[in-house]
Tab-separated table of C-alpha atoms in Angstrom:
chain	number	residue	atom	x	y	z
A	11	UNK	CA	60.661	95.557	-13.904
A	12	UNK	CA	59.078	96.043	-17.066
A	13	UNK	CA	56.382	93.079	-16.831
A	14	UNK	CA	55.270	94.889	-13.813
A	15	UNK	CA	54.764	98.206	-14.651
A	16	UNK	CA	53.169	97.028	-17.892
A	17	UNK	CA	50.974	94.658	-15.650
A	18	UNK	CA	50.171	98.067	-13.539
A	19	UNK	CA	49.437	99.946	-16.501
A	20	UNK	CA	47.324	96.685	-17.642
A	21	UNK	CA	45.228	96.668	-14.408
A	22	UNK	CA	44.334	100.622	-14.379
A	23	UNK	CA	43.843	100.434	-18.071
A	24	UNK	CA	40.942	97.424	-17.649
A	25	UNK	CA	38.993	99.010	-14.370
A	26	UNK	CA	38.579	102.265	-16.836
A	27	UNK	CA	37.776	100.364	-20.148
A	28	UNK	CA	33.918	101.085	-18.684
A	29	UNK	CA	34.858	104.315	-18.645
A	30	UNK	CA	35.483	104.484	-22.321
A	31	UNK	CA	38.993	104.053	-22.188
A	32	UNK	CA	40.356	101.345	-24.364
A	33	UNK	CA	43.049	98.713	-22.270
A	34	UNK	CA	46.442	97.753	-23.719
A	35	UNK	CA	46.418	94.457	-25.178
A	36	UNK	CA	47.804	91.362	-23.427
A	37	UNK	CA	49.615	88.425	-25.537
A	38	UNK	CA	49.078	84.987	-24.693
A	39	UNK	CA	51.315	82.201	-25.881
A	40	UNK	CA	49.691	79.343	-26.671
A	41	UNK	CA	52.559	76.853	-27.233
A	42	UNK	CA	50.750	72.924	-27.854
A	43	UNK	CA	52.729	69.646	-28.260
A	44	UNK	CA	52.302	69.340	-31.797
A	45	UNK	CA	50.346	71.427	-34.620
A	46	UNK	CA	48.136	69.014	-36.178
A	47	UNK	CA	46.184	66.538	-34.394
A	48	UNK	CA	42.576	67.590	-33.538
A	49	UNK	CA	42.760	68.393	-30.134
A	50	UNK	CA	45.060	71.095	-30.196
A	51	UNK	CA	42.992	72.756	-32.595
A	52	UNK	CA	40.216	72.712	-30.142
A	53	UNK	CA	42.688	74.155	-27.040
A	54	UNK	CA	43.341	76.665	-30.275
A	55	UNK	CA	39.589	77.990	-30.303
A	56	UNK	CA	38.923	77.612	-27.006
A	57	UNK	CA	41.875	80.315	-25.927
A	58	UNK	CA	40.443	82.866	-29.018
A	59	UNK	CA	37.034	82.426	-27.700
A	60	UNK	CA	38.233	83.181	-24.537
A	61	UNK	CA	40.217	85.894	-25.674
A	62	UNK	CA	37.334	86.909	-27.842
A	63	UNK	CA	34.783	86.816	-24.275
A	64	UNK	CA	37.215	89.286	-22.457
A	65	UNK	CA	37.345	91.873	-24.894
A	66	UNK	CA	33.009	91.703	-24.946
A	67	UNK	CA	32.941	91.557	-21.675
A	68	UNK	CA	36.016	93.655	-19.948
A	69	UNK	CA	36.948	95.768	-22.744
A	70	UNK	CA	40.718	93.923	-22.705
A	71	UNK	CA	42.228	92.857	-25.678
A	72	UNK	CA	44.106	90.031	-25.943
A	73	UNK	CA	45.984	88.691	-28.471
A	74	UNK	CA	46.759	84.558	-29.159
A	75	UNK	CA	49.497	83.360	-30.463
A	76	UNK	CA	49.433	79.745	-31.405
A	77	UNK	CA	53.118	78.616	-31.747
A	78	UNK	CA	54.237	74.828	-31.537
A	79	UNK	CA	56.052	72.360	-32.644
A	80	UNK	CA	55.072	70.653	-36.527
A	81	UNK	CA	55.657	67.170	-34.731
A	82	UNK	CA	54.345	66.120	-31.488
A	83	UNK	CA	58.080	64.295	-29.558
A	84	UNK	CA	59.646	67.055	-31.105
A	85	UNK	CA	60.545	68.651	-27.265
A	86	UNK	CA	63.985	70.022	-28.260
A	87	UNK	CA	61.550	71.951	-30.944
A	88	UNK	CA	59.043	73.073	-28.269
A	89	UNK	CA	61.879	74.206	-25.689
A	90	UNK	CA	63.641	76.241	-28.954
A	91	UNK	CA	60.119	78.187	-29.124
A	92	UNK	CA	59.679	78.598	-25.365
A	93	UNK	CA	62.906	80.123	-25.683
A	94	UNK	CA	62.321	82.504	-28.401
A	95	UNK	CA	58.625	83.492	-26.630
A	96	UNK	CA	60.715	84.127	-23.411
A	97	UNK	CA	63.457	86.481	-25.129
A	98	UNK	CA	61.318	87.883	-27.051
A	99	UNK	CA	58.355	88.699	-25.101
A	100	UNK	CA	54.988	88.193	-24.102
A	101	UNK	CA	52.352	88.439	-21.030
A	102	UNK	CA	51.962	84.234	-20.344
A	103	UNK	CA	52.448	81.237	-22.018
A	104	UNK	CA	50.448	78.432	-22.017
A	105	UNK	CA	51.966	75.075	-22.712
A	106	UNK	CA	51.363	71.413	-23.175
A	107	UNK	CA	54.412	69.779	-21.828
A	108	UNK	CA	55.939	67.410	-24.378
A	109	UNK	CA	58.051	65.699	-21.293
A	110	UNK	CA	57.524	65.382	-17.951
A	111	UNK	CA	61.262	66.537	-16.784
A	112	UNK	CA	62.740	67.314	-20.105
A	113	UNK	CA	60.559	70.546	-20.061
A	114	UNK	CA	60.832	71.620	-17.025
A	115	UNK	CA	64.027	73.979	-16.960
A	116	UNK	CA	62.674	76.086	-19.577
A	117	UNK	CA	59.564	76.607	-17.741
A	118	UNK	CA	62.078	77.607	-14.788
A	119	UNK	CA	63.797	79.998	-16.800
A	120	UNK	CA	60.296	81.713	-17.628
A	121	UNK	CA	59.481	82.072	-14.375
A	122	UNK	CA	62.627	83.569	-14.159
A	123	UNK	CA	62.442	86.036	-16.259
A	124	UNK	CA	58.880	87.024	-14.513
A	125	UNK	CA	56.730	85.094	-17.306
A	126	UNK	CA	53.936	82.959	-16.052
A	127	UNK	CA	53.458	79.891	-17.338
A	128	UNK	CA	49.994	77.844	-17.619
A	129	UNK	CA	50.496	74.255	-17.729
A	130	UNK	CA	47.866	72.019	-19.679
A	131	UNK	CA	47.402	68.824	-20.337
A	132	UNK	CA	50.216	66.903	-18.976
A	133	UNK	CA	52.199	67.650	-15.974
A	134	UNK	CA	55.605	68.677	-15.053
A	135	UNK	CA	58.049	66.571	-12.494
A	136	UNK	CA	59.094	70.243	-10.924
A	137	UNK	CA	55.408	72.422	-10.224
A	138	UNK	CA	57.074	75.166	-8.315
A	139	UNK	CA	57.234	77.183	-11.606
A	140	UNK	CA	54.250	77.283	-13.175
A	141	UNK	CA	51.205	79.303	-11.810
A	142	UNK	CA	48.822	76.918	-12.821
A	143	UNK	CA	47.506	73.083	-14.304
A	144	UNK	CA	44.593	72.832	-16.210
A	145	UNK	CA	44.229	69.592	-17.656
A	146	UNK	CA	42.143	66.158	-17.612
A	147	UNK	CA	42.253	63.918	-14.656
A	148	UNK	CA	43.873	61.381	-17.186
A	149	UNK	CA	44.003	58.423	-14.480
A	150	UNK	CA	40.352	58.740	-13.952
A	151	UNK	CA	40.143	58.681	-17.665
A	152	UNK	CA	42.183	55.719	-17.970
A	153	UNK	CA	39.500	53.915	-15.100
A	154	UNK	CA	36.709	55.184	-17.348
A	155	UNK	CA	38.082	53.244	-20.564
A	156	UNK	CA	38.970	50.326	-18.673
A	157	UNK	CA	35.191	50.348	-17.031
A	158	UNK	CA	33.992	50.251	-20.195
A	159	UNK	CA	36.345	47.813	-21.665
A	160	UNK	CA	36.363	45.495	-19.415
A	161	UNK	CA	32.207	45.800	-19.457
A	162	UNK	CA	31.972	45.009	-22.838
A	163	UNK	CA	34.086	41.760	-22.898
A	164	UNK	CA	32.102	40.276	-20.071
A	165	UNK	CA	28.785	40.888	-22.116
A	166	UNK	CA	30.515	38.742	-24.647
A	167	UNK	CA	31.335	36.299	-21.760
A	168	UNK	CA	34.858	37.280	-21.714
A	169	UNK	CA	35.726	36.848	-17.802
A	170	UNK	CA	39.540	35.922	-18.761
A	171	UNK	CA	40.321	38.107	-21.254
A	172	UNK	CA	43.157	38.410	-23.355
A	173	UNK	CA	44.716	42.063	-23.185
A	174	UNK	CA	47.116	44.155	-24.731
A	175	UNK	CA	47.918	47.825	-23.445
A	176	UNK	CA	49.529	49.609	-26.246
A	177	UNK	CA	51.553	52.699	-24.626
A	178	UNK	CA	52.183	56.168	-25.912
A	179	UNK	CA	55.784	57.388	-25.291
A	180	UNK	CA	57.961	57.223	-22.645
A	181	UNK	CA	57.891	60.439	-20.241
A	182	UNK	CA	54.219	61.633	-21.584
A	183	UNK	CA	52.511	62.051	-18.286
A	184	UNK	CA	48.926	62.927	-19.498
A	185	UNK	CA	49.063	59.146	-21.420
A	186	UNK	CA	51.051	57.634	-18.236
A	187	UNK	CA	48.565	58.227	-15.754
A	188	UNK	CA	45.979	57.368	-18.528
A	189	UNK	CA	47.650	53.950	-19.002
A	190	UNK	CA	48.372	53.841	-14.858
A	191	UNK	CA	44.442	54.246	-14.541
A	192	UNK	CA	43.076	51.639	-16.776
A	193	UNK	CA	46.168	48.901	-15.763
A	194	UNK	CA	44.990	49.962	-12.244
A	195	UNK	CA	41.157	49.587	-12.861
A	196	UNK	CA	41.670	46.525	-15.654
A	197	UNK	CA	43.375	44.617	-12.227
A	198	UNK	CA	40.803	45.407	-10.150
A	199	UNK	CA	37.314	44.651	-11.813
A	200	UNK	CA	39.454	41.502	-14.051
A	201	UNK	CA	41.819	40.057	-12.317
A	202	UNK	CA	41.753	36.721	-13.924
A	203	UNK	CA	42.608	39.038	-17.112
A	204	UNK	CA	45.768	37.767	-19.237
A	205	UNK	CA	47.930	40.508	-20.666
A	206	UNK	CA	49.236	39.394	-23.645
A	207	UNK	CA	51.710	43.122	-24.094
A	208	UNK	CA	52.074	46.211	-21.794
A	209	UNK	CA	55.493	47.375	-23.015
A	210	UNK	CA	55.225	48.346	-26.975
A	211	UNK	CA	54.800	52.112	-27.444
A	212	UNK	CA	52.903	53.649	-30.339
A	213	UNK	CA	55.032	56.611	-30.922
A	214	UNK	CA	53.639	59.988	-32.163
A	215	UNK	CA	51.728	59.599	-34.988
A	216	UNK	CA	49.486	57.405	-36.959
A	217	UNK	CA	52.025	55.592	-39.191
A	218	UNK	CA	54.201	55.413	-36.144
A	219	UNK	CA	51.106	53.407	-34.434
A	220	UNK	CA	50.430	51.224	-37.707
A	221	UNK	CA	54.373	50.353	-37.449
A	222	UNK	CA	54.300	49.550	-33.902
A	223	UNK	CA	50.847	47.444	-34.154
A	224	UNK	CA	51.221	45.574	-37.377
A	225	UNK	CA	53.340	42.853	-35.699
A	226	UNK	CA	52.449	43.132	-32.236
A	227	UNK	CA	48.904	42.277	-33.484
A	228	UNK	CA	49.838	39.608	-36.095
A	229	UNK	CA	51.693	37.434	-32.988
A	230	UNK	CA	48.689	37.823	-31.041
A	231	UNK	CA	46.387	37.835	-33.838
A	232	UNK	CA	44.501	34.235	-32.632
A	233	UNK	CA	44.569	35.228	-29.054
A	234	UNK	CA	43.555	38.536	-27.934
A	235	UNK	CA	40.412	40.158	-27.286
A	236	UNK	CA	40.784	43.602	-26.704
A	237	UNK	CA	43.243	46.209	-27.138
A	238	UNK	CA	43.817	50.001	-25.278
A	239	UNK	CA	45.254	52.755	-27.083
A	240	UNK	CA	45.954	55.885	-24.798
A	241	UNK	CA	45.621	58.444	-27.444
A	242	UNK	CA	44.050	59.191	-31.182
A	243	UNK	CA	47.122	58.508	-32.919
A	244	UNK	CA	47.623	55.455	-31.415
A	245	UNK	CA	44.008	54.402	-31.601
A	246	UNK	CA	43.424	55.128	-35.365
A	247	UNK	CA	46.890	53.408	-35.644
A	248	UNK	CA	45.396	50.586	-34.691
A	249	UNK	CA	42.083	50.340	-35.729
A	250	UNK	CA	43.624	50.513	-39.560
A	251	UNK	CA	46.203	47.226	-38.208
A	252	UNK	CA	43.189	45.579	-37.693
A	253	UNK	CA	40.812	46.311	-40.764
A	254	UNK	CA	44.350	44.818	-42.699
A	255	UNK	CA	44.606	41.872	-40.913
A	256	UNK	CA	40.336	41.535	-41.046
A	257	UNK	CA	40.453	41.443	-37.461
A	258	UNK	CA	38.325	44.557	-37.095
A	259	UNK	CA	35.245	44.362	-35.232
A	260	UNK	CA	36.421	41.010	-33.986
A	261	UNK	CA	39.294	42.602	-31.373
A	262	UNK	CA	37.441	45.507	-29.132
A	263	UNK	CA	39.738	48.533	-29.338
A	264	UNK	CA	39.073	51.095	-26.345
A	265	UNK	CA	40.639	54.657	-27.497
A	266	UNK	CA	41.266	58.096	-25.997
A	267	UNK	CA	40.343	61.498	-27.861
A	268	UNK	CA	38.411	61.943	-30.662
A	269	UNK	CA	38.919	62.567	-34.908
A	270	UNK	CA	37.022	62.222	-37.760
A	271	UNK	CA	38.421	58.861	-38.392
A	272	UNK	CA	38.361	57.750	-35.195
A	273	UNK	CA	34.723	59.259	-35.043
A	274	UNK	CA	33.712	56.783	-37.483
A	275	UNK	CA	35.228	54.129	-36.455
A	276	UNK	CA	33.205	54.002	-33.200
A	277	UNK	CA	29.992	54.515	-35.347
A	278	UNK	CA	31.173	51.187	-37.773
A	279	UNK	CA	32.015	49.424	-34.648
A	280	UNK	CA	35.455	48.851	-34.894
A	281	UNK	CA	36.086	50.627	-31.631
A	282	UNK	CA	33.993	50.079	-28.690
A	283	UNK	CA	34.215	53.158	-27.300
A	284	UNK	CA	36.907	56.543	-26.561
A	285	UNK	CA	37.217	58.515	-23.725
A	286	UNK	CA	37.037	62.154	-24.922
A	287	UNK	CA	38.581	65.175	-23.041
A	288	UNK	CA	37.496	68.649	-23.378
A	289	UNK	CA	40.363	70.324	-25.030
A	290	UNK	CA	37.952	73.979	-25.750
A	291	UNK	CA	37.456	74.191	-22.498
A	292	UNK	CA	41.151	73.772	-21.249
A	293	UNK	CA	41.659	76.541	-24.089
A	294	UNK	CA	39.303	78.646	-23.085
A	295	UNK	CA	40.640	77.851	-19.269
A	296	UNK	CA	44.151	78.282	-19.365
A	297	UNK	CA	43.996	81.727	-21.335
A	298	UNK	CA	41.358	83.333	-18.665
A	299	UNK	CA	43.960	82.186	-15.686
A	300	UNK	CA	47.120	83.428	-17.413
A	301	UNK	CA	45.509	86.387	-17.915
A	302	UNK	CA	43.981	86.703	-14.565
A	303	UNK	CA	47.544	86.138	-13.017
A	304	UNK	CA	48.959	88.799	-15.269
A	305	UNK	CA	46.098	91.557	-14.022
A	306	UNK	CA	47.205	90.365	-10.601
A	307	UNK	CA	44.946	87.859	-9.131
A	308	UNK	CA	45.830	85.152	-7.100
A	309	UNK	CA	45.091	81.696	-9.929
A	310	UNK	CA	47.063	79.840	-7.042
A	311	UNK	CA	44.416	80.166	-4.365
A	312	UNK	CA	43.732	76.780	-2.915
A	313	UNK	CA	46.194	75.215	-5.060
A	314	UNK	CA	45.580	71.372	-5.054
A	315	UNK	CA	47.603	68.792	-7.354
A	316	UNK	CA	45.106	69.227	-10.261
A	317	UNK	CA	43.999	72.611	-10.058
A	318	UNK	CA	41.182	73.042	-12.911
A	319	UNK	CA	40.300	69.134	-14.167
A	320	UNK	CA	38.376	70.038	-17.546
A	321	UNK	CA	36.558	66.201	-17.392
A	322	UNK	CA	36.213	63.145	-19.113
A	323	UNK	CA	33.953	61.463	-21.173
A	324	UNK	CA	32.950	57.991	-22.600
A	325	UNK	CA	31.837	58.229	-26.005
A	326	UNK	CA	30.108	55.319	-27.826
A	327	UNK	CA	27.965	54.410	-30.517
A	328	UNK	CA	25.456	54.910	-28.708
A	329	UNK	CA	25.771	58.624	-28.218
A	330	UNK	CA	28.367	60.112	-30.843
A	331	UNK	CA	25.808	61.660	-32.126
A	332	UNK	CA	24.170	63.630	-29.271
A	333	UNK	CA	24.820	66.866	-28.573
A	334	UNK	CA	26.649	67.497	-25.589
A	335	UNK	CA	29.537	65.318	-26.490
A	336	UNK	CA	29.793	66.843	-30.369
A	337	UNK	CA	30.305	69.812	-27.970
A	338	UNK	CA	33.562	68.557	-27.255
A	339	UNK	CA	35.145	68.443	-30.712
A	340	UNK	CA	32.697	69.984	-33.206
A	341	UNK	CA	33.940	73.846	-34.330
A	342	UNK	CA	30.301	74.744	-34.675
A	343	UNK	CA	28.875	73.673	-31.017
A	344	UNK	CA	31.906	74.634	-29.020
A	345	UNK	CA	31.213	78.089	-30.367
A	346	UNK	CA	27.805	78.325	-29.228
A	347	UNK	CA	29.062	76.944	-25.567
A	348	UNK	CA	29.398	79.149	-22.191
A	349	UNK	CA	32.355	78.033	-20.009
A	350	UNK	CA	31.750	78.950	-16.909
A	351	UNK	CA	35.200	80.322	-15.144
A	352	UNK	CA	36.888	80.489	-11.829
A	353	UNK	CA	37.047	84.050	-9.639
A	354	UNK	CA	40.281	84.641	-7.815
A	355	UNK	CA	41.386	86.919	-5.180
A	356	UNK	CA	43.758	89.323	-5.468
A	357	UNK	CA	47.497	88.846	-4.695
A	358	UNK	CA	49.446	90.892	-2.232
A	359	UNK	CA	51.871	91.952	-5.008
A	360	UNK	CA	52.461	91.902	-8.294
A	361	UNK	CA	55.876	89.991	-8.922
C-alpha cells in the first residue's frame, strides 16, 4: 500500500514539476554481477546519465544506487543485497542476474513485495516477475564472433580449422547463448572445423582464465588455430596464456567486451577481433523503464522474449579507433551521446 500511494504522490508530483513544483525523488537500485570489470561501470554511467536526463528534462529526481557484489559468481552475495534493497526499500531495482535459476526466487519475492525489477544482461529461467529485459541479443553476438572468426582463418587458408571454445560458467545465460551462437554459426559456415575443447570453463576472473588456459593451451599448443573466449575476463585470460607460451599472434583469439588490456591487444594483434555490447546504453535503458513502470506506464506493452536488445558490435583493428565504437566504452564519448528511449502507454492500475 505504501509503494502505491508514494507512486500516486510520484505521478502528481512530476505532471506539476512544470509548474514549479519540485517532484519527490525516486531510488533506483542498480544491483550488477560484480563491481569491477569495465562494463558494469559503463551500465553505472549510463543509469546516472539517465537519471541525470530526467531531472533536466521532467523535473524528477532520481537517485542511483550502485550496490553489487565485489566478485562476479558471488550469487549468494548478490541475493543477500537483493534482500537487504527489498526490506529496506526502494522504487526498482535493476539487476544483472548472476544465475539463470539460482536468482530467480529473490526476484519473486520483489515482486512480491510490489518492487519492480529490471532485468539486464542475462536472463532469468522464470520471466513472470520481472517487468522488463534489457540486454544484448548475446546469440546473435556469439554468430557475429564466429562470422568473423571463422572469416579470418579461411583468409589464412584455414578451411579445417582447429578450434577450441573456452566457456564462461555454468548457468550464465548472457555467455550461454553467446557460446550457443558462435557453436551454432562455427557449424554452419565450417563444418569440416575440428574442435579440439568445448567443455573447460574460464571462471570469473582473469587469473581464473590464465588457470584454466595455461594447460588447456599447452596440450593443444601444436594444433590449434583459433580460440573463443565469451567474455573479457576470459579473453584477457587468454591472450596473456598465449604471450607466455609465445603463441600470441600465432593462435587467433576472438573475444567478447572490451578493456584497456583487451583494447590493446586487438590493436597489437593478438586478438583478431571482440564483439562489444553497449553496456551505457542498457544503463541508461533499464533506469528510464524502471522508472517509467514506477510513474505507472505500461514498460510491458508488446512484450516479446527480448524486450529492449541494446546491440552488438565487431570491433577490430581496423576500427578501435573510430568514433562510434569508443562510444561504447570511453567515459568521455558516452557522455556526449543521446539515447534515444521507448514511450509507453499507461497501465490500467497502479499495482
Amino acid at each position: 500500500m505504501f509503494r502505491r500511494v508514494r507512486a500516486l504522490l510520484l505521478i502528481a508530483a512530476s505532471l506539476s514539476a512544470g509548474c514549479g513544483e519540485q517532484a519527490d525523488e525516486l531510488v533506483i537500485v542498480v544491483i550488477p554481477k560484480g563491481m569491477t570489470h569495465e562494463h558494469w561501470q559503463s551500465v553505472r554511467r549510463g543509469a546516472e546519465r539517465c537519471a541525470a536526463d530526467l531531472l533536466a528534462s521532467e523535473g524528477l529526481r532520481v537517485r542511483i544506487i550502485f550496490d553489487g557484489p565485489l566478485r562476479e559468481r558471488d550469487a549468494m552475495e548478490q541475493i543477500r543485497i537483493m534482500d537487504r534493497r527489498v526490506a529496506t526499500g526502494a522504487d526498482g531495482i535493476v539487476l544483472a542476474p548472476q544465475h539463470s535459476r539460482t536468482m530467480t526466487a529473490c526476484v519473486r519475492r520483489a515482486a512480491d513485495a510490489g518492487l519492480p525489477v529490471v532485468v539486464i544482461d542475462s536472463g532469468l529461467a522464470d520471466p513472470d516477475h520481472f517487468v522488463k529485459y534489457v540486454a544484448t541479443d548475446n546469440y546473435r553476438g556469439g554468430c557475429l564472433a564466429a562470422e568473423h572468426l571463422i572469416g579470418e582463418l579461411k583468409k589464412r587458408g584455414k578451411d579445417r580449422p582447429k578450434l577450441i571454445l573456452f566457456r564462461y560458467a555454468v548457468g550464465s545465460e548472457s555467455t550461454e547463448q553467446r557460446e550457443k551462437g558462435f557453436e551454432d554459426t562455427a557449424k554452419r559456415l565450417c563444418p569440416d572445423a575440428v574442435w579440439l575443447s568445448t567443455d573447460r570453463y574460464a571462471g570469473s576472473t582473469r587469473d581464473s582464465a590464465m588457470r584454466e588456459a595455461g594447460p588447456l593451451v599447452f596440450q593443444f599448443r601444436e594444433q590449434v588455430d583459433a580460440i573463443f573466449a565469451p567474455n573479457e575476463s576470459s579473453a584477457s585470460g587468454t591472450v596473456d596464456v598465449l604471450r607466455s607460451q609465445g603463441l600470441n599472434g600465432k593462435v587467433l583469439v576472438m573475444g567478447f567486451d572490451s578493456s584497456k588490456p583487451l583494447l590493446h591487444a586487438i590493436q597489437s594483434g593478438d586478438v583478431i577481433g571482440s564483439v562489444l555490447q553497449d553496456p551505457y546504453r542498457m544503463g541508461y535503458l533499464s533506469t528510464w523503464c524502471a522508472v517509467r513502470y514506477r510513474l505507472g506506464e505500461d514498460v510491458n506493452a508488446n512484450r516479446t522474449q527480448m524486450d529492449l536488445s541494446t546491440g552488438e558490435y565487431v570491433v577490430t583493428r581496423e576500427n578501435v579507433e573510430s568514433e562510434s565504437i569508443r562510444g561504447l566504452f570511453d567515459p568521455e564519448l558516452q557522455a556526449r551521446r543521446v539515447i534515444d528511449v521507448p514511450r509507453f502507454p499507461k497501465r490500467g492500475a497502479m499495482p
